[in-house]
Amino acid sequence: MPFDSKKIKLFSKDWDFIITTSSPYYPKRNGFAEKCVRIAKQIFKKSDESKIELQLMLMEYRNTPISGTNIAPAQLLLSRICKTKLPIKDALLKPKIIENFNKILKEKNETKKYYYDKNSKDRELDINNNEDIIFKEHNIWKPAKFIQRHKAPRSNILRDQNNRIKRRNEVDMKISRSAHDMNTANYSKHNLKNKYWSNKKINLNEEKKKMMIR
């Protein structure tokens, strides 16, 4: 069921939660949810291939420590590791309340952010309403008009040449001053490769003609 459907909107209203959608054609914006889905699919696939009961695999997953914290999801919920068929120390099976987990997780995320920001840059475009831009659609850059920023971070509302409203992440947008910008953006490596082989073919034909003349 689409997240922008009427049923979902009524459901969110009844249960009092806010739906925040990501920009189309930019799954990285929703990376955390995408990763959760991928992990779930891998568990189902491995369970089917190895003929191991799904509940056992889920238990092993819950016993697996969260990266960078050395604390498993089972410990957060039950204050201890669940006993499985794998060998485990008796000390880990004894209840122990996990304290300051939010602080540990925050420090971990801040460390990751520090190293990520060292090689990253701010992508926010300095752009005004009704300014000419180009946006990517199916790997092709097309002209459009910038309307306004969306309430979601780094998401924008555009109007294309056919007067249709589009929503795009700033990664798929560029400020356009002329049609030359769009032509340059669409001049991909594939086009360069074709041009290379085309020129090479022309040169070979010229050499053949010279040899025939001789």
mmCIF file of C-alpha atoms in Angstrom:
data_model
loop_
_atom_site.group_PDB
_atom_site.id
_atom_site.type_symbol
_atom_site.label_atom_id
_atom_site.label_comp_id
_atom_site.label_asym_id
_atom_site.label_seq_id
_atom_site.Cartn_x
_atom_site.Cartn_y
_atom_site.Cartn_z
ATOM 1 C CA MET A 1 0.000 0.000 0.000
ATOM 2 C CA PRO A 2 1.515 3.397 -0.996
ATOM 3 C CA PHE A 3 2.501 5.703 1.842
ATOM 4 C CA ASP A 4 0.645 8.606 0.230
ATOM 5 C CA SER A 5 -2.635 6.697 -0.067
ATOM 6 C CA LYS A 6 -5.788 7.800 1.700
ATOM 7 C CA LYS A 7 -5.885 4.682 3.884
ATOM 8 C CA ILE A 8 -2.372 5.279 5.202
ATOM 9 C CA LYS A 9 -3.164 8.914 5.937
ATOM 10 C CA LEU A 10 -6.292 7.922 7.861
ATOM 11 C CA PHE A 11 -4.328 5.227 9.684
ATOM 12 C CA SER A 12 -1.648 7.727 10.735
ATOM 13 C CA LYS A 13 -4.332 10.150 11.885
ATOM 14 C CA ASP A 14 -6.111 7.493 13.965
ATOM 15 C CA TRP A 15 -2.877 6.368 15.613
ATOM 16 C CA ASP A 16 -1.429 9.871 15.891
ATOM 17 C CA PHE A 17 1.897 9.511 14.084
ATOM 18 C CA ILE A 18 3.531 11.506 11.296
ATOM 19 C CA ILE A 19 4.550 9.964 7.975
ATOM 20 C CA THR A 20 7.831 11.330 6.644
ATOM 21 C CA THR A 21 8.586 10.204 3.106
ATOM 22 C CA SER A 22 11.895 10.423 1.254
ATOM 23 C CA SER A 23 12.612 11.891 -2.169
ATOM 24 C CA PRO A 24 11.735 9.692 -5.167
ATOM 25 C CA TYR A 25 14.599 7.811 -6.856
ATOM 26 C CA TYR A 26 16.862 8.387 -3.854
ATOM 27 C CA PRO A 27 16.762 5.288 -1.603
ATOM 28 C CA LYS A 28 19.854 6.430 0.329
ATOM 29 C CA ARG A 29 17.678 8.971 2.106
ATOM 30 C CA ASN A 30 15.784 6.051 3.635
ATOM 31 C CA GLY A 31 18.896 3.955 4.162
ATOM 32 C CA PHE A 32 18.133 2.732 7.678
ATOM 33 C CA ALA A 33 14.778 1.241 6.676
ATOM 34 C CA GLU A 34 16.274 -0.177 3.469
ATOM 35 C CA LYS A 35 18.994 -1.917 5.474
ATOM 36 C CA CYS A 36 16.445 -3.410 7.886
ATOM 37 C CA VAL A 37 14.494 -4.827 4.955
ATOM 38 C CA ARG A 38 17.681 -6.258 3.442
ATOM 39 C CA ILE A 39 18.662 -7.958 6.715
ATOM 40 C CA ALA A 40 15.182 -9.461 7.062
ATOM 41 C CA LYS A 41 15.299 -10.791 3.496
ATOM 42 C CA GLN A 42 18.733 -12.318 4.081
ATOM 43 C CA ILE A 43 17.490 -14.097 7.213
ATOM 44 C CA PHE A 44 14.500 -15.527 5.339
ATOM 45 C CA LYS A 45 16.698 -16.586 2.423
ATOM 46 C CA LYS A 46 19.332 -18.279 4.595
ATOM 47 C CA SER A 47 16.643 -20.010 6.619
ATOM 48 C CA ASP A 48 15.115 -21.417 3.451
ATOM 49 C CA GLU A 49 18.451 -22.479 1.942
ATOM 50 C CA SER A 50 19.875 -24.087 5.081
ATOM 51 C CA LYS A 51 16.540 -25.612 6.177
ATOM 52 C CA ILE A 52 16.966 -24.098 9.636
ATOM 53 C CA GLU A 53 13.914 -22.972 11.545
ATOM 54 C CA LEU A 54 13.274 -19.268 11.121
ATOM 55 C CA GLN A 55 12.752 -18.631 14.841
ATOM 56 C CA LEU A 56 16.216 -20.023 15.624
ATOM 57 C CA MET A 57 17.829 -17.702 13.096
ATOM 58 C CA LEU A 58 15.926 -14.739 14.495
ATOM 59 C CA MET A 59 17.105 -15.653 17.983
ATOM 60 C CA GLU A 60 20.713 -15.747 16.791
ATOM 61 C CA TYR A 61 20.231 -12.360 15.178
ATOM 62 C CA ARG A 62 18.865 -10.934 18.436
ATOM 63 C CA ASN A 63 21.900 -12.347 20.239
ATOM 64 C CA THR A 64 24.312 -10.689 17.800
ATOM 65 C CA PRO A 65 25.896 -7.544 19.311
ATOM 66 C CA ILE A 66 25.101 -4.228 17.675
ATOM 67 C CA SER A 67 28.112 -2.981 15.733
ATOM 68 C CA GLY A 68 30.352 -0.764 17.833
ATOM 69 C CA THR A 69 28.490 -1.319 21.113
ATOM 70 C CA ASN A 70 29.100 -4.980 22.068
ATOM 71 C CA ILE A 71 25.471 -5.091 23.255
ATOM 72 C CA ALA A 72 22.879 -7.377 21.670
ATOM 73 C CA PRO A 73 19.204 -6.471 21.114
ATOM 74 C CA ALA A 74 18.220 -9.335 23.442
ATOM 75 C CA GLN A 75 20.223 -7.719 26.247
ATOM 76 C CA LEU A 76 18.341 -4.460 25.802
ATOM 77 C CA LEU A 77 14.972 -6.189 26.007
ATOM 78 C CA LEU A 78 15.625 -9.043 28.450
ATOM 79 C CA SER A 79 18.805 -7.807 30.190
ATOM 80 C CA ARG A 80 20.541 -11.037 29.168
ATOM 81 C CA ILE A 81 21.538 -13.130 26.164
ATOM 82 C CA CYS A 82 19.099 -15.832 25.055
ATOM 83 C CA LYS A 83 20.337 -19.404 25.224
ATOM 84 C CA THR A 84 20.716 -21.028 21.824
ATOM 85 C CA LYS A 85 22.399 -24.105 20.354
ATOM 86 C CA LEU A 86 25.690 -22.224 20.089
ATOM 87 C CA PRO A 87 28.109 -22.436 23.053
ATOM 88 C CA ILE A 88 27.939 -19.415 25.345
ATOM 89 C CA LYS A 89 29.399 -18.365 28.691
ATOM 90 C CA ASP A 90 27.144 -18.851 31.698
ATOM 91 C CA ALA A 91 27.915 -15.301 32.827
ATOM 92 C CA LEU A 92 26.185 -13.890 29.737
ATOM 93 C CA LEU A 93 23.007 -15.792 30.574
ATOM 94 C CA LYS A 94 22.692 -14.052 33.931
ATOM 95 C CA PRO A 95 20.468 -10.944 33.967
ATOM 96 C CA LYS A 96 22.336 -7.654 33.847
ATOM 97 C CA ILE A 97 20.696 -4.285 33.293
ATOM 98 C CA ILE A 98 22.269 -2.320 30.464
ATOM 99 C CA GLU A 99 22.830 1.265 31.510
ATOM 100 C CA ASN A 100 23.650 4.350 29.449
ATOM 101 C CA PHE A 101 23.011 2.583 26.152
ATOM 102 C CA ASN A 102 21.702 5.786 24.578
ATOM 103 C CA LYS A 103 24.931 7.515 25.564
ATOM 104 C CA ILE A 104 27.015 4.703 24.040
ATOM 105 C CA LEU A 105 24.975 4.831 20.837
ATOM 106 C CA LYS A 106 25.242 8.610 20.665
ATOM 107 C CA GLU A 107 29.029 8.513 21.043
ATOM 108 C CA LYS A 108 29.237 5.865 18.333
ATOM 109 C CA ASN A 109 27.136 7.951 15.938
ATOM 110 C CA GLU A 110 29.130 11.097 16.692
ATOM 111 C CA THR A 111 32.363 9.251 15.894
ATOM 112 C CA LYS A 112 30.936 8.023 12.590
ATOM 113 C CA LYS A 113 29.704 11.520 11.776
ATOM 114 C CA TYR A 114 33.114 13.013 12.526
ATOM 115 C CA TYR A 115 34.905 10.751 10.050
ATOM 116 C CA TYR A 116 32.143 11.085 7.450
ATOM 117 C CA ASP A 117 32.165 14.896 7.593
ATOM 118 C CA LYS A 118 35.916 15.013 7.006
ATOM 119 C CA ASN A 119 35.437 14.103 3.336
ATOM 120 C CA SER A 120 31.944 15.457 2.746
ATOM 121 C CA LYS A 121 30.529 18.838 1.820
ATOM 122 C CA ASP A 122 27.288 20.718 2.232
ATOM 123 C CA ARG A 123 24.941 19.909 -0.643
ATOM 124 C CA GLU A 124 22.359 22.578 0.042
ATOM 125 C CA LEU A 125 21.854 24.647 -3.100
ATOM 126 C CA ASP A 126 21.677 28.417 -2.923
ATOM 127 C CA ILE A 127 18.577 28.735 -5.060
ATOM 128 C CA ASN A 128 15.562 31.027 -5.299
ATOM 129 C CA ASN A 129 11.956 30.348 -6.212
ATOM 130 C CA ASN A 130 11.194 30.085 -9.958
ATOM 131 C CA GLU A 131 14.883 29.771 -10.751
ATOM 132 C CA ASP A 132 15.927 27.626 -13.707
ATOM 133 C CA ILE A 133 17.431 24.285 -12.766
ATOM 134 C CA ILE A 134 18.070 20.870 -14.251
ATOM 135 C CA PHE A 135 17.066 17.660 -12.499
ATOM 136 C CA LYS A 136 17.837 14.012 -13.084
ATOM 137 C CA GLU A 137 15.087 11.644 -14.189
ATOM 138 C CA HIS A 138 15.986 8.106 -15.284
ATOM 139 C CA ASN A 139 19.653 9.156 -15.675
ATOM 140 C CA ILE A 140 18.708 12.031 -17.993
ATOM 141 C CA TRP A 141 19.012 15.674 -17.001
ATOM 142 C CA LYS A 142 15.920 17.730 -17.785
ATOM 143 C CA PRO A 143 15.091 21.433 -17.361
ATOM 144 C CA ALA A 144 12.667 22.574 -14.680
ATOM 145 C CA LYS A 145 11.689 25.423 -12.386
ATOM 146 C CA PHE A 146 12.400 25.389 -8.680
ATOM 147 C CA ILE A 147 9.206 26.030 -6.690
ATOM 148 C CA GLN A 148 10.025 25.594 -3.010
ATOM 149 C CA ARG A 149 11.739 23.414 -0.455
ATOM 150 C CA HIS A 150 9.888 20.402 0.869
ATOM 151 C CA LYS A 151 9.335 19.978 4.599
ATOM 152 C CA ALA A 152 11.586 16.898 4.511
ATOM 153 C CA PRO A 153 15.352 17.597 4.716
ATOM 154 C CA ARG A 154 17.199 18.164 1.402
ATOM 155 C CA SER A 155 14.026 17.592 -0.591
ATOM 156 C CA ASN A 156 12.601 20.079 -3.085
ATOM 157 C CA ILE A 157 9.498 20.693 -5.174
ATOM 158 C CA LEU A 158 10.002 21.342 -8.906
ATOM 159 C CA ARG A 159 7.903 21.979 -12.003
ATOM 160 C CA ASP A 160 9.096 20.379 -15.229
ATOM 161 C CA GLN A 161 8.557 21.529 -18.821
ATOM 162 C CA ASN A 162 5.234 19.694 -19.000
ATOM 163 C CA ASN A 163 3.988 21.642 -15.972
ATOM 164 C CA ARG A 164 4.093 18.535 -13.787
ATOM 165 C CA ILE A 165 5.081 18.800 -10.144
ATOM 166 C CA LYS A 166 8.148 16.768 -9.186
ATOM 167 C CA ARG A 167 9.995 16.140 -5.959
ATOM 168 C CA ARG A 168 13.727 15.543 -5.951
ATOM 169 C CA ASN A 169 16.654 15.344 -3.580
ATOM 170 C CA GLU A 170 19.353 17.985 -3.961
ATOM 171 C CA VAL A 171 21.745 15.308 -5.199
ATOM 172 C CA ASP A 172 19.652 15.084 -8.379
ATOM 173 C CA MET A 173 19.485 18.846 -8.934
ATOM 174 C CA LYS A 174 21.767 21.469 -10.437
ATOM 175 C CA ILE A 175 21.408 25.187 -10.993
ATOM 176 C CA SER A 176 21.129 25.833 -14.719
ATOM 177 C CA ARG A 177 22.136 29.065 -16.421
ATOM 178 C CA SER A 178 21.733 27.845 -19.987
ATOM 179 C CA ALA A 179 20.818 24.855 -22.130
ATOM 180 C CA HIS A 180 24.538 24.122 -22.384
ATOM 181 C CA ASP A 181 24.526 22.941 -18.750
ATOM 182 C CA MET A 182 21.931 20.285 -19.523
ATOM 183 C CA ASN A 183 23.769 19.078 -22.629
ATOM 184 C CA THR A 184 27.013 18.843 -20.672
ATOM 185 C CA ALA A 185 25.336 16.880 -17.862
ATOM 186 C CA ASN A 186 23.833 14.397 -20.304
ATOM 187 C CA TYR A 187 27.183 13.856 -22.019
ATOM 188 C CA SER A 188 27.912 10.663 -20.123
ATOM 189 C CA LYS A 189 30.856 8.248 -20.217
ATOM 190 C CA HIS A 190 28.827 6.095 -22.588
ATOM 191 C CA ASN A 191 28.695 8.947 -25.100
ATOM 192 C CA LEU A 192 32.420 9.565 -24.714
ATOM 193 C CA LYS A 193 33.113 5.877 -25.317
ATOM 194 C CA ASN A 194 30.973 5.856 -28.454
ATOM 195 C CA LYS A 195 32.743 8.969 -29.704
ATOM 196 C CA TYR A 196 36.139 7.348 -29.084
ATOM 197 C CA TRP A 197 35.302 4.227 -31.094
ATOM 198 C CA SER A 198 33.656 6.294 -33.815
ATOM 199 C CA ASN A 199 36.782 8.422 -34.254
ATOM 200 C CA LYS A 200 38.958 5.323 -34.203
ATOM 201 C CA LYS A 201 36.840 3.751 -36.942
ATOM 202 C CA ILE A 202 37.165 6.888 -39.070
ATOM 203 C CA ASN A 203 40.947 6.859 -38.651
ATOM 204 C CA LEU A 204 41.138 3.189 -39.668
ATOM 205 C CA ASN A 205 39.070 3.860 -42.778
ATOM 206 C CA GLU A 206 41.364 6.726 -43.740
ATOM 207 C CA GLU A 207 44.434 4.522 -43.318
ATOM 208 C CA LYS A 208 42.865 1.838 -45.525
ATOM 209 C CA LYS A 209 42.196 4.401 -48.237
ATOM 210 C CA LYS A 210 45.810 5.592 -48.102
ATOM 211 C CA MET A 211 47.070 2.017 -48.426
ATOM 212 C CA MET A 212 44.812 1.407 -51.429
ATOM 213 C CA ILE A 213 46.119 4.556 -53.122
ATOM 214 C CA ARG A 214 49.692 3.412 -52.621
#
